[in-house]
Amino acid sequence: MTDADETTSGVLGRRPMRADARRNYEKLLAAAREAFAAAGMGASLEDIARRAEVGIGTLYRHFPTRQDLFEAVYVDEVEVLCRAADEVAELPPWEALAAWLRRFVGYTATKRAIAEALNHRSAVFASGWKLVSAAGEPLLRRAQESGEARPDASFDDVIRLVGGVTMYPFADPAQLERVLTMALDGVRVRPSR
Amino acid sequence: MTDADETTSGVLGRRPMRADARRNYEKLLAAAREAFAAAGMGASLEDIARRAEVGIGTLYRHFPTRQDLFEAVYVDEVEVLCRAADEVAELPPWEALAAWLRRFVGYTATKRAIAEALNHRSAVFASGWKLVSAAGEPLLRRAQESGEARPDASFDDVIRLVGGVTMYPFADPAQLERVLTMALDGVRVRPSR
DNA sequence: TTGCAAGCGGAGGCGTGCCTCCATATAGTG
DNA sequence: CACTATATGGAGGCACGCCTCCGCTTGCAA
């Protein structure tokens, strides 16, 4: 709300959080990650508080709205996803894209956020998407320039294809692998004929 | 549940529904179809009754449980889907499969049912899936035998790929088309190399 | 050790959805 | 037209999730 946001660590020299507060903050984040992954954006906040073993009041102290909590989980994932883009940078073009997309499927909140961003306008969702795009789009472009990814696919298309597929719960990991392979093949250019 | 099911029309000679009852039954079904498509299996029943312009009591008279209502919508879709399989039967193998899958993406309840069937065991879901499989699998097999669909894909794999992609809301129909094309290309065999 | 700002937790008020029950209304029959 | 089996609808009890508020606890600086 105000510009005096104290949720960041002491890095900025602002008054740092008390030790117990920071501990609870982390516990809430972890519980929220699980709950959102399992039940979507509508997960019960009281349930999250219970899982984190803190009172409901503490949850609200740290995250005044559901959106705040979800966004906190989301920005965490965005950061990891951006770092992952660097890590695959040295692979050959297609392998780099494929490896990154395979990571992407694990980040549930990110996928949900993309789905919900259409309805719930949110500055955080928008800037998160900008960051993910900035990280992933060059990988796609590189694969397109090397002639391996189909040139008519936008980054957004690819994310929807790969992300959508993996929204279903998969009981059998082998099946997930098969389906994911098909999806990636859909992104690849069809060699000659 | 019991064998004395009165929800069917008078075809079987059983005591037919009163005219007003049948009218309300249809209105509820239509409202439920919309609501489930928009909000998923968890749509509010009171909201469905409101949309159908009937009292909540009437909803419960016709559909004692949420599951009953959802299943009614679902079996409707399953029937249409099965008929659709016949309609495409004369097309060449690949075109038949593709055409049928393109229809499939419109049947929201069916897709949701597949997703939820893993959790909510239900005889109706199971038998519905059997029917859809019986209708769609031959199309896949035919496309595989003609060498156009990849031989290692199961029917279940294909449904998850195509169905999953289209679980996202798409604002732009052209994008849906692009992504769907990619998904279908993932199902096709990669020609030579 | 002490003082107190920072933090905690959960009771409680509110809203909403679920489902039951039954007084009332009406379609269809003779 | 009159009668009754069939159907209607919504009030009300219950459960649960949201969020606020405030008396109690605790980390930590001096």
Short mmCIF file of C-alpha atoms (C1' of nucleotides) in Angstrom, two decimals:
data_model
loop_
_atom_site.label_atom_id
_atom_site.label_comp_id
_atom_site.label_asym_id
_atom_site.label_seq_id
_atom_site.Cartn_x
_atom_site.Cartn_y
_atom_site.Cartn_z
CA MET A 1 0.00 0.00 0.00
CA THR A 2 2.34 2.74 1.25
CA ASP A 3 5.85 3.18 -0.07
CA ALA A 4 7.31 2.10 3.27
CA ASP A 5 7.25 -1.60 2.42
CA GLU A 6 9.13 -3.62 5.01
CA THR A 7 8.76 -7.11 3.59
CA THR A 8 12.15 -7.04 1.92
CA SER A 9 15.17 -8.28 3.76
CA GLY A 10 17.47 -5.76 5.32
CA VAL A 11 19.49 -5.47 2.15
CA LEU A 12 18.27 -2.01 1.41
CA GLY A 13 19.21 -0.75 4.83
CA ARG A 14 15.56 -0.27 5.75
CA ARG A 15 14.55 -1.38 9.20
CA PRO A 16 14.96 -5.19 8.90
CA MET A 17 12.23 -7.61 9.95
CA ARG A 18 12.35 -9.14 13.37
CA ALA A 19 13.68 -12.69 13.33
CA ASP A 20 10.37 -14.35 14.18
CA ALA A 21 8.55 -12.26 11.62
CA ARG A 22 10.91 -13.29 8.88
CA ARG A 23 10.59 -16.94 9.91
CA ASN A 24 6.81 -16.77 9.69
CA TYR A 25 6.99 -14.94 6.42
CA GLU A 26 8.99 -17.78 4.93
CA LYS A 27 6.73 -20.45 6.39
CA LEU A 28 3.71 -18.72 4.90
CA LEU A 29 5.33 -18.44 1.51
CA ALA A 30 6.16 -22.13 1.48
CA ALA A 31 2.69 -23.16 2.61
CA ALA A 32 1.11 -20.85 0.05
CA ARG A 33 3.25 -22.29 -2.72
CA GLU A 34 1.98 -25.77 -1.91
CA ALA A 35 -1.62 -24.72 -1.48
CA PHE A 36 -1.81 -22.68 -4.65
CA ALA A 37 -0.22 -25.49 -6.61
CA ALA A 38 -2.78 -27.96 -5.26
CA ALA A 39 -5.94 -25.86 -5.23
CA GLY A 40 -5.28 -22.93 -7.56
CA MET A 41 -5.61 -19.24 -6.81
CA GLY A 42 -8.72 -19.93 -4.74
CA ALA A 43 -6.98 -21.95 -2.03
CA SER A 44 -8.28 -21.26 1.47
CA LEU A 45 -6.21 -18.67 3.31
CA GLU A 46 -7.12 -20.14 6.68
CA ASP A 47 -5.83 -23.45 5.43
CA ILE A 48 -2.58 -21.85 4.35
CA ALA A 49 -2.18 -20.28 7.78
CA ARG A 50 -2.83 -23.65 9.41
CA ARG A 51 -0.27 -25.41 7.22
CA ALA A 52 2.25 -22.72 8.03
CA GLU A 53 1.41 -23.10 11.72
CA VAL A 54 0.74 -19.43 12.23
CA GLY A 55 -2.42 -17.62 13.20
CA ILE A 56 -4.67 -16.22 10.51
CA GLY A 57 -3.91 -12.74 11.81
CA THR A 58 -0.24 -13.24 11.07
CA LEU A 59 -1.02 -14.19 7.52
CA TYR A 60 -2.96 -10.97 7.07
CA ARG A 61 -0.23 -8.92 8.69
CA HIS A 62 2.24 -10.08 6.07
CA PHE A 63 -0.12 -10.32 3.12
CA PRO A 64 -3.10 -8.00 3.45
CA THR A 65 -4.85 -9.48 0.42
CA ARG A 66 -4.98 -12.83 -1.31
CA GLN A 67 -3.47 -11.15 -4.32
CA ASP A 68 -0.45 -10.02 -2.29
CA LEU A 69 0.23 -13.58 -1.18
CA PHE A 70 -0.19 -15.06 -4.59
CA GLU A 71 2.01 -12.42 -6.10
CA ALA A 72 4.75 -13.10 -3.57
CA VAL A 73 4.80 -16.74 -4.60
CA TYR A 74 4.67 -15.72 -8.21
CA VAL A 75 7.59 -13.31 -8.16
CA ASP A 76 9.67 -15.99 -6.47
CA GLU A 77 9.01 -18.31 -9.36
CA VAL A 78 9.66 -15.62 -11.91
CA GLU A 79 13.08 -15.01 -10.46
CA VAL A 80 14.01 -18.67 -10.58
CA LEU A 81 12.73 -18.94 -14.11
CA CYS A 82 14.81 -15.99 -15.22
CA ARG A 83 17.95 -17.44 -13.69
CA ALA A 84 17.18 -20.75 -15.41
CA ALA A 85 17.30 -18.97 -18.75
CA ASP A 86 20.92 -18.02 -18.09
CA GLU A 87 21.81 -21.53 -17.08
CA VAL A 88 20.71 -23.04 -20.38
CA ALA A 89 22.25 -20.28 -22.45
CA GLU A 90 25.28 -22.32 -23.48
CA LEU A 91 23.32 -25.24 -24.92
CA PRO A 92 22.66 -25.42 -28.67
CA PRO A 93 19.63 -23.36 -29.71
CA TRP A 94 16.91 -26.01 -29.72
CA GLU A 95 18.19 -27.83 -26.66
CA ALA A 96 18.32 -24.58 -24.73
CA LEU A 97 14.70 -23.79 -25.52
CA ALA A 98 13.52 -27.30 -24.76
CA ALA A 99 15.42 -27.45 -21.48
CA TRP A 100 13.99 -24.14 -20.36
CA LEU A 101 10.45 -25.11 -21.25
CA ARG A 102 10.85 -28.34 -19.34
CA ARG A 103 11.71 -26.30 -16.29
CA PHE A 104 8.80 -24.01 -16.93
CA VAL A 105 6.22 -26.73 -16.49
CA GLY A 106 7.13 -27.02 -12.80
CA TYR A 107 6.17 -23.46 -11.94
CA THR A 108 2.54 -23.77 -11.16
CA ALA A 109 1.85 -20.29 -9.92
CA THR A 110 3.36 -18.82 -13.03
CA LYS A 111 1.14 -20.86 -15.26
CA ARG A 112 -1.95 -20.01 -13.24
CA ALA A 113 -0.99 -16.37 -13.23
CA ILE A 114 -0.83 -16.36 -17.00
CA ALA A 115 -4.26 -17.91 -17.15
CA GLU A 116 -5.78 -15.51 -14.65
CA ALA A 117 -3.95 -12.42 -15.79
CA LEU A 118 -6.59 -11.99 -18.48
CA ASN A 119 -9.28 -11.52 -15.85
CA HIS A 120 -7.53 -10.09 -12.82
CA ARG A 121 -5.57 -7.15 -14.12
CA SER A 122 -2.51 -6.78 -11.97
CA ALA A 123 0.62 -4.72 -12.30
CA VAL A 124 2.64 -7.52 -10.76
CA PHE A 125 1.36 -10.12 -13.21
CA ALA A 126 2.12 -7.79 -16.07
CA SER A 127 5.65 -7.03 -14.97
CA GLY A 128 6.25 -10.69 -14.14
CA TRP A 129 5.22 -11.66 -17.61
CA LYS A 130 7.53 -9.02 -19.00
CA LEU A 131 10.42 -10.58 -17.08
CA VAL A 132 9.58 -14.13 -18.13
CA SER A 133 9.27 -13.01 -21.71
CA ALA A 134 12.56 -11.19 -21.58
CA ALA A 135 14.18 -14.37 -20.30
CA GLY A 136 12.50 -16.90 -22.56
CA GLU A 137 11.85 -15.10 -25.80
CA PRO A 138 15.51 -14.90 -26.85
CA LEU A 139 15.71 -18.66 -26.47
CA LEU A 140 12.79 -19.07 -28.85
CA ARG A 141 14.18 -16.55 -31.31
CA ARG A 142 17.52 -18.26 -31.33
CA ALA A 143 15.86 -21.61 -32.04
CA GLN A 144 13.90 -20.00 -34.83
CA GLU A 145 16.98 -18.42 -36.37
CA SER A 146 18.74 -21.77 -36.34
CA GLY A 147 15.79 -23.14 -38.29
CA GLU A 148 14.60 -25.56 -35.64
CA ALA A 149 11.58 -23.82 -34.12
CA ARG A 150 8.68 -22.88 -36.38
CA PRO A 151 9.01 -19.24 -37.33
CA ASP A 152 5.31 -18.42 -37.05
CA ALA A 153 5.07 -19.24 -33.34
CA SER A 154 5.11 -16.38 -30.88
CA PHE A 155 6.56 -16.80 -27.42
CA ASP A 156 3.10 -16.51 -25.99
CA ASP A 157 1.87 -19.33 -28.24
CA VAL A 158 4.63 -21.63 -27.09
CA ILE A 159 4.02 -20.92 -23.43
CA ARG A 160 0.33 -21.62 -23.80
CA LEU A 161 0.98 -24.87 -25.59
CA VAL A 162 3.49 -26.19 -23.12
CA GLY A 163 1.87 -24.67 -20.06
CA GLY A 164 -1.63 -25.73 -20.95
CA VAL A 165 -0.73 -29.33 -21.44
CA THR A 166 0.81 -29.55 -18.03
CA MET A 167 -2.16 -28.03 -16.21
CA TYR A 168 -3.70 -31.46 -16.04
CA PRO A 169 -2.58 -33.57 -13.11
CA PHE A 170 -0.54 -36.46 -14.42
CA ALA A 171 -0.57 -39.65 -12.41
CA ASP A 172 2.08 -41.31 -14.54
CA PRO A 173 5.33 -39.38 -15.04
CA ALA A 174 6.08 -41.39 -18.17
CA GLN A 175 2.89 -40.11 -19.71
CA LEU A 176 3.75 -36.54 -18.84
CA GLU A 177 7.03 -37.12 -20.62
CA ARG A 178 5.34 -38.50 -23.75
CA VAL A 179 2.85 -35.66 -23.92
CA LEU A 180 5.48 -33.06 -23.28
CA THR A 181 7.57 -34.50 -26.09
CA MET A 182 4.62 -34.20 -28.43
CA ALA A 183 4.08 -30.60 -27.40
CA LEU A 184 7.72 -29.73 -28.00
CA ASP A 185 7.57 -31.46 -31.36
CA GLY A 186 4.65 -29.21 -32.17
CA VAL A 187 6.92 -26.24 -31.63
CA ARG A 188 9.63 -27.68 -33.86
CA VAL A 189 9.64 -27.04 -37.55
CA ARG A 190 8.53 -30.01 -39.66
CA PRO A 191 11.61 -31.16 -41.56
CA SER A 192 11.23 -31.11 -45.36
CA ARG A 193 8.70 -33.56 -46.74
CA MET B 1 -28.74 -44.36 -9.18
CA THR B 2 -31.68 -46.77 -9.00
CA ASP B 3 -33.11 -48.44 -12.08
CA ALA B 4 -36.33 -46.42 -11.76
CA ASP B 5 -34.78 -43.37 -13.40
CA GLU B 6 -37.46 -40.93 -14.50
CA THR B 7 -35.27 -38.27 -16.05
CA THR B 8 -35.52 -39.77 -19.50
CA SER B 9 -38.33 -38.79 -21.81
CA GLY B 10 -41.34 -41.05 -22.01
CA VAL B 11 -39.68 -43.21 -24.65
CA LEU B 12 -39.41 -46.17 -22.36
CA GLY B 13 -43.11 -46.11 -21.48
CA ARG B 14 -42.28 -45.25 -17.89
CA ARG B 15 -44.43 -42.57 -16.32
CA PRO B 16 -43.33 -39.47 -18.29
CA MET B 17 -42.35 -36.22 -16.59
CA ARG B 18 -44.92 -33.53 -16.23
CA ALA B 19 -44.52 -30.79 -18.86
CA ASP B 20 -43.39 -28.11 -16.43
CA ALA B 21 -40.94 -30.49 -14.83
CA ARG B 22 -39.35 -31.35 -18.16
CA ARG B 23 -39.12 -27.66 -19.05
CA ASN B 24 -37.33 -26.85 -15.83
CA TYR B 25 -35.07 -29.84 -16.25
CA GLU B 26 -33.91 -28.53 -19.61
CA LYS B 27 -33.46 -25.00 -18.33
CA LEU B 28 -31.33 -26.30 -15.49
CA LEU B 29 -29.21 -28.36 -17.81
CA ALA B 30 -28.56 -25.39 -20.07
CA ALA B 31 -27.71 -23.11 -17.16
CA ALA B 32 -25.43 -25.75 -15.68
CA ARG B 33 -23.62 -26.21 -18.96
CA GLU B 34 -22.82 -22.50 -19.06
CA ALA B 35 -21.89 -22.27 -15.40
CA PHE B 36 -19.62 -25.29 -15.39
CA ALA B 37 -17.92 -24.08 -18.55
CA ALA B 38 -17.27 -20.71 -16.97
CA ALA B 39 -16.44 -21.67 -13.39
CA GLY B 40 -15.53 -25.35 -13.48
CA MET B 41 -17.00 -28.15 -11.41
CA GLY B 42 -17.19 -25.88 -8.38
CA ALA B 43 -19.74 -23.47 -9.86
CA SER B 44 -22.36 -22.29 -7.37
CA LEU B 45 -25.55 -24.34 -7.49
CA GLU B 46 -27.64 -21.45 -6.27
CA ASP B 47 -26.26 -19.41 -9.11
CA ILE B 48 -27.22 -22.11 -11.59
CA ALA B 49 -30.75 -22.16 -10.20
CA ARG B 50 -30.92 -18.38 -10.52
CA ARG B 51 -29.72 -18.44 -14.13
CA ALA B 52 -32.27 -21.14 -14.92
CA GLU B 53 -34.95 -19.05 -13.20
CA VAL B 54 -36.07 -21.86 -10.94
CA GLY B 55 -35.98 -22.16 -7.17
CA ILE B 56 -33.08 -23.90 -5.52
CA GLY B 57 -35.48 -26.59 -4.34
CA THR B 58 -36.32 -27.45 -7.92
CA LEU B 59 -32.69 -27.88 -8.75
CA TYR B 60 -32.30 -30.35 -5.90
CA ARG B 61 -35.45 -32.23 -6.88
CA HIS B 62 -33.97 -32.94 -10.31
CA PHE B 63 -30.36 -33.32 -9.29
CA PRO B 64 -29.93 -34.41 -5.68
CA THR B 65 -26.16 -33.91 -5.75
CA ARG B 66 -23.72 -31.66 -7.56
CA GLN B 67 -22.25 -34.76 -9.11
CA ASP B 68 -25.64 -35.71 -10.59
CA LEU B 69 -25.95 -32.35 -12.29
CA PHE B 70 -22.44 -32.35 -13.63
CA GLU B 71 -22.83 -35.86 -14.89
CA ALA B 72 -26.03 -34.96 -16.72
CA VAL B 73 -24.19 -32.23 -18.58
CA TYR B 74 -21.31 -34.57 -19.18
CA VAL B 75 -23.29 -37.45 -20.68
CA ASP B 76 -24.95 -34.96 -23.02
CA GLU B 77 -21.57 -33.94 -24.33
CA VAL B 78 -20.37 -37.50 -24.57
CA GLU B 79 -23.30 -38.37 -26.80
CA VAL B 80 -22.63 -35.48 -29.15
CA LEU B 81 -18.98 -36.36 -29.25
CA CYS B 82 -19.73 -39.95 -30.17
CA ARG B 83 -22.03 -38.90 -32.98
CA ALA B 84 -19.34 -36.52 -34.22
CA ALA B 85 -17.01 -39.47 -34.65
CA ASP B 86 -19.41 -41.02 -37.14
CA GLU B 87 -19.74 -37.78 -39.03
CA VAL B 88 -16.03 -37.54 -39.74
CA ALA B 89 -15.66 -41.21 -40.56
CA GLU B 90 -15.58 -40.69 -44.31
CA LEU B 91 -12.71 -38.21 -44.30
CA PRO B 92 -9.15 -39.44 -44.97
CA PRO B 93 -7.47 -40.82 -41.85
CA TRP B 94 -5.56 -37.80 -40.65
CA GLU B 95 -8.25 -35.28 -41.54
CA ALA B 96 -10.83 -37.34 -39.69
CA LEU B 97 -8.77 -37.38 -36.51
CA ALA B 98 -7.95 -33.69 -36.73
CA ALA B 99 -11.55 -32.73 -37.39
CA TRP B 100 -12.77 -34.76 -34.45
CA LEU B 101 -10.17 -33.31 -32.10
CA ARG B 102 -11.12 -29.81 -33.20
CA ARG B 103 -14.64 -30.56 -32.12
CA PHE B 104 -13.43 -32.03 -28.89
CA VAL B 105 -11.95 -28.78 -27.67
CA GLY B 106 -15.42 -27.26 -27.40
CA TYR B 107 -16.68 -29.74 -24.86
CA THR B 108 -15.68 -28.18 -21.62
CA ALA B 109 -17.36 -30.51 -19.20
CA THR B 110 -15.76 -33.48 -20.84
CA LYS B 111 -12.32 -32.01 -20.49
CA ARG B 112 -12.91 -31.08 -16.89
CA ALA B 113 -14.31 -34.50 -16.19
CA ILE B 114 -11.15 -36.10 -17.48
CA ALA B 115 -9.11 -33.87 -15.25
CA GLU B 116 -11.20 -34.54 -12.18
CA ALA B 117 -11.87 -38.19 -12.80
CA LEU B 118 -8.53 -38.95 -11.19
CA ASN B 119 -9.74 -37.55 -7.88
CA HIS B 120 -13.51 -38.03 -7.87
CA ARG B 121 -14.04 -41.67 -8.72
CA SER B 122 -17.35 -41.94 -10.49
CA ALA B 123 -18.98 -44.71 -12.45
CA VAL B 124 -20.44 -42.19 -14.86
CA PHE B 125 -17.09 -40.61 -15.60
CA ALA B 126 -15.59 -44.02 -16.16
CA SER B 127 -18.29 -45.18 -18.54
CA GLY B 128 -18.30 -41.82 -20.30
CA TRP B 129 -14.61 -42.11 -20.90
CA LYS B 130 -15.13 -45.59 -22.23
CA LEU B 131 -17.63 -44.23 -24.74
CA VAL B 132 -15.42 -41.36 -25.81
CA SER B 133 -12.51 -43.73 -26.21
CA ALA B 134 -14.59 -46.13 -28.23
CA ALA B 135 -15.52 -43.28 -30.52
CA GLY B 136 -12.16 -41.55 -30.83
CA GLU B 137 -9.60 -44.29 -30.57
CA PRO B 138 -10.38 -45.88 -33.92
CA LEU B 139 -9.77 -42.51 -35.53
CA LEU B 140 -6.35 -42.35 -33.95
CA ARG B 141 -5.53 -45.93 -34.86
CA ARG B 142 -6.54 -45.36 -38.43
CA ALA B 143 -4.30 -42.29 -38.65
CA GLN B 144 -1.47 -44.31 -37.15
CA GLU B 145 -1.94 -47.16 -39.61
CA SER B 146 -1.86 -44.73 -42.48
CA GLY B 147 1.49 -43.55 -41.15
CA GLU B 148 0.41 -40.02 -40.33
CA ALA B 149 -0.03 -40.07 -36.56
CA ARG B 150 2.91 -41.04 -34.39
CA PRO B 151 2.62 -44.68 -33.45
CA ASP B 152 3.82 -44.27 -29.86
CA ALA B 153 0.97 -41.97 -28.81
CA SER B 154 -1.94 -43.43 -26.89
CA PHE B 155 -5.44 -42.04 -27.23
CA ASP B 156 -5.18 -40.75 -23.71
CA ASP B 157 -1.96 -38.91 -24.54
CA VAL B 158 -3.55 -37.18 -27.49
CA ILE B 159 -6.60 -36.12 -25.54
CA ARG B 160 -4.47 -34.65 -22.80
CA LEU B 161 -2.33 -32.76 -25.26
CA VAL B 162 -5.21 -31.26 -27.19
CA GLY B 163 -7.53 -30.87 -24.22
CA GLY B 164 -4.92 -29.37 -21.95
CA VAL B 165 -3.92 -26.68 -24.36
CA THR B 166 -7.45 -25.47 -24.70
CA MET B 167 -8.12 -25.24 -20.97
CA TYR B 168 -6.64 -21.76 -21.04
CA PRO B 169 -9.07 -19.04 -21.94
CA PHE B 170 -8.06 -17.64 -25.31
CA ALA B 171 -8.91 -14.01 -25.99
CA ASP B 172 -7.80 -14.20 -29.60
CA PRO B 173 -9.33 -16.96 -31.74
CA ALA B 174 -6.45 -16.71 -34.18
CA GLN B 175 -4.07 -17.59 -31.39
CA LEU B 176 -6.17 -20.57 -30.39
CA GLU B 177 -5.94 -21.69 -33.99
CA ARG B 178 -2.15 -21.33 -34.08
CA VAL B 179 -1.66 -23.20 -30.82
CA LEU B 180 -4.10 -25.92 -31.79
CA THR B 181 -2.23 -26.39 -35.04
CA MET B 182 1.00 -26.82 -33.12
CA ALA B 183 -0.62 -29.38 -30.85
CA LEU B 184 -1.96 -31.36 -33.78
CA ASP B 185 1.46 -31.21 -35.43
CA GLY B 186 2.84 -32.72 -32.26
CA VAL B 187 0.57 -35.68 -32.80
CA ARG B 188 1.66 -36.11 -36.39
CA VAL B 189 4.64 -38.16 -37.27
CA ARG B 190 7.72 -36.18 -38.22
CA PRO B 191 8.30 -36.82 -41.91
CA SER B 192 11.73 -38.30 -42.78
CA ARG B 193 14.78 -36.31 -41.73
"C1'" DT C 1 17.59 -6.68 33.13
"C1'" DT C 2 14.30 -3.95 31.61
"C1'" DG C 3 11.05 -1.47 28.40
"C1'" DC C 4 8.56 -1.31 24.52
"C1'" DA C 5 7.93 -1.44 19.56
"C1'" DA C 6 7.05 -5.11 16.69
"C1'" DG C 7 4.72 -9.08 16.15
"C1'" DC C 8 1.33 -12.81 17.25
"C1'" DG C 9 -3.04 -15.33 17.22
"C1'" DG C 10 -7.64 -16.31 17.30
"C1'" DA C 11 -12.43 -14.89 18.63
"C1'" DG C 12 -16.09 -13.10 16.32
"C1'" DG C 13 -18.96 -10.65 12.79
"C1'" DC C 14 -20.17 -11.04 8.13
"C1'" DG C 15 -21.22 -13.08 3.83
"C1'" DT C 16 -22.08 -16.99 0.90
"C1'" DG C 17 -23.02 -21.59 -0.50
"C1'" DC C 18 -25.07 -26.11 0.73
"C1'" DC C 19 -29.08 -28.66 1.40
"C1'" DT C 20 -33.80 -29.83 3.75
"C1'" DC C 21 -38.43 -29.21 4.43
"C1'" DC C 22 -43.03 -28.16 3.61
"C1'" DA C 23 -46.89 -24.95 2.49
"C1'" DT C 24 -48.49 -23.74 -1.91
"C1'" DA C 25 -49.44 -24.17 -6.96
"C1'" DT C 26 -50.66 -26.67 -11.10
"C1'" DA C 27 -50.76 -30.30 -15.03
"C1'" DG C 28 -53.27 -33.84 -16.43
"C1'" DT C 29 -57.13 -37.10 -15.80
"C1'" DG C 30 -61.93 -38.73 -15.42
"C1'" DC D 1 -64.85 -28.82 -13.44
"C1'" DA D 2 -62.84 -31.07 -9.62
"C1'" DC D 3 -59.37 -33.77 -7.75
"C1'" DT D 4 -54.84 -35.26 -6.64
"C1'" DA D 5 -50.26 -36.80 -7.72
"C1'" DT D 6 -46.63 -34.20 -9.06
"C1'" DA D 7 -43.88 -30.33 -8.86
"C1'" DT D 8 -42.48 -25.66 -7.16
"C1'" DG D 9 -39.67 -22.22 -4.54
"C1'" DG D 10 -37.61 -20.12 -0.91
"C1'" DA D 11 -37.01 -19.66 4.21
"C1'" DG D 12 -33.91 -21.25 7.42
"C1'" DG D 13 -30.26 -24.08 9.75
"C1'" DC D 14 -25.57 -25.28 9.16
"C1'" DA D 15 -20.78 -24.98 7.75
"C1'" DC D 16 -17.01 -22.59 6.17
"C1'" DG D 17 -14.04 -18.93 4.42
"C1'" DC D 18 -12.98 -13.92 4.71
"C1'" DC D 19 -11.10 -10.33 7.27
"C1'" DT D 20 -10.73 -7.08 11.49
"C1'" DC D 21 -9.53 -5.98 15.91
"C1'" DC D 22 -7.13 -5.96 20.01
"C1'" DG D 23 -5.13 -8.02 24.33
"C1'" DC D 24 -1.07 -10.75 24.95
"C1'" DT D 25 3.82 -12.15 23.83
"C1'" DT D 26 8.55 -11.57 22.48
"C1'" DG D 27 12.87 -10.05 20.20
"C1'" DC D 28 16.19 -6.93 20.91
"C1'" DA D 29 18.46 -2.45 22.06
"C1'" DA D 30 20.23 0.02 25.75
#
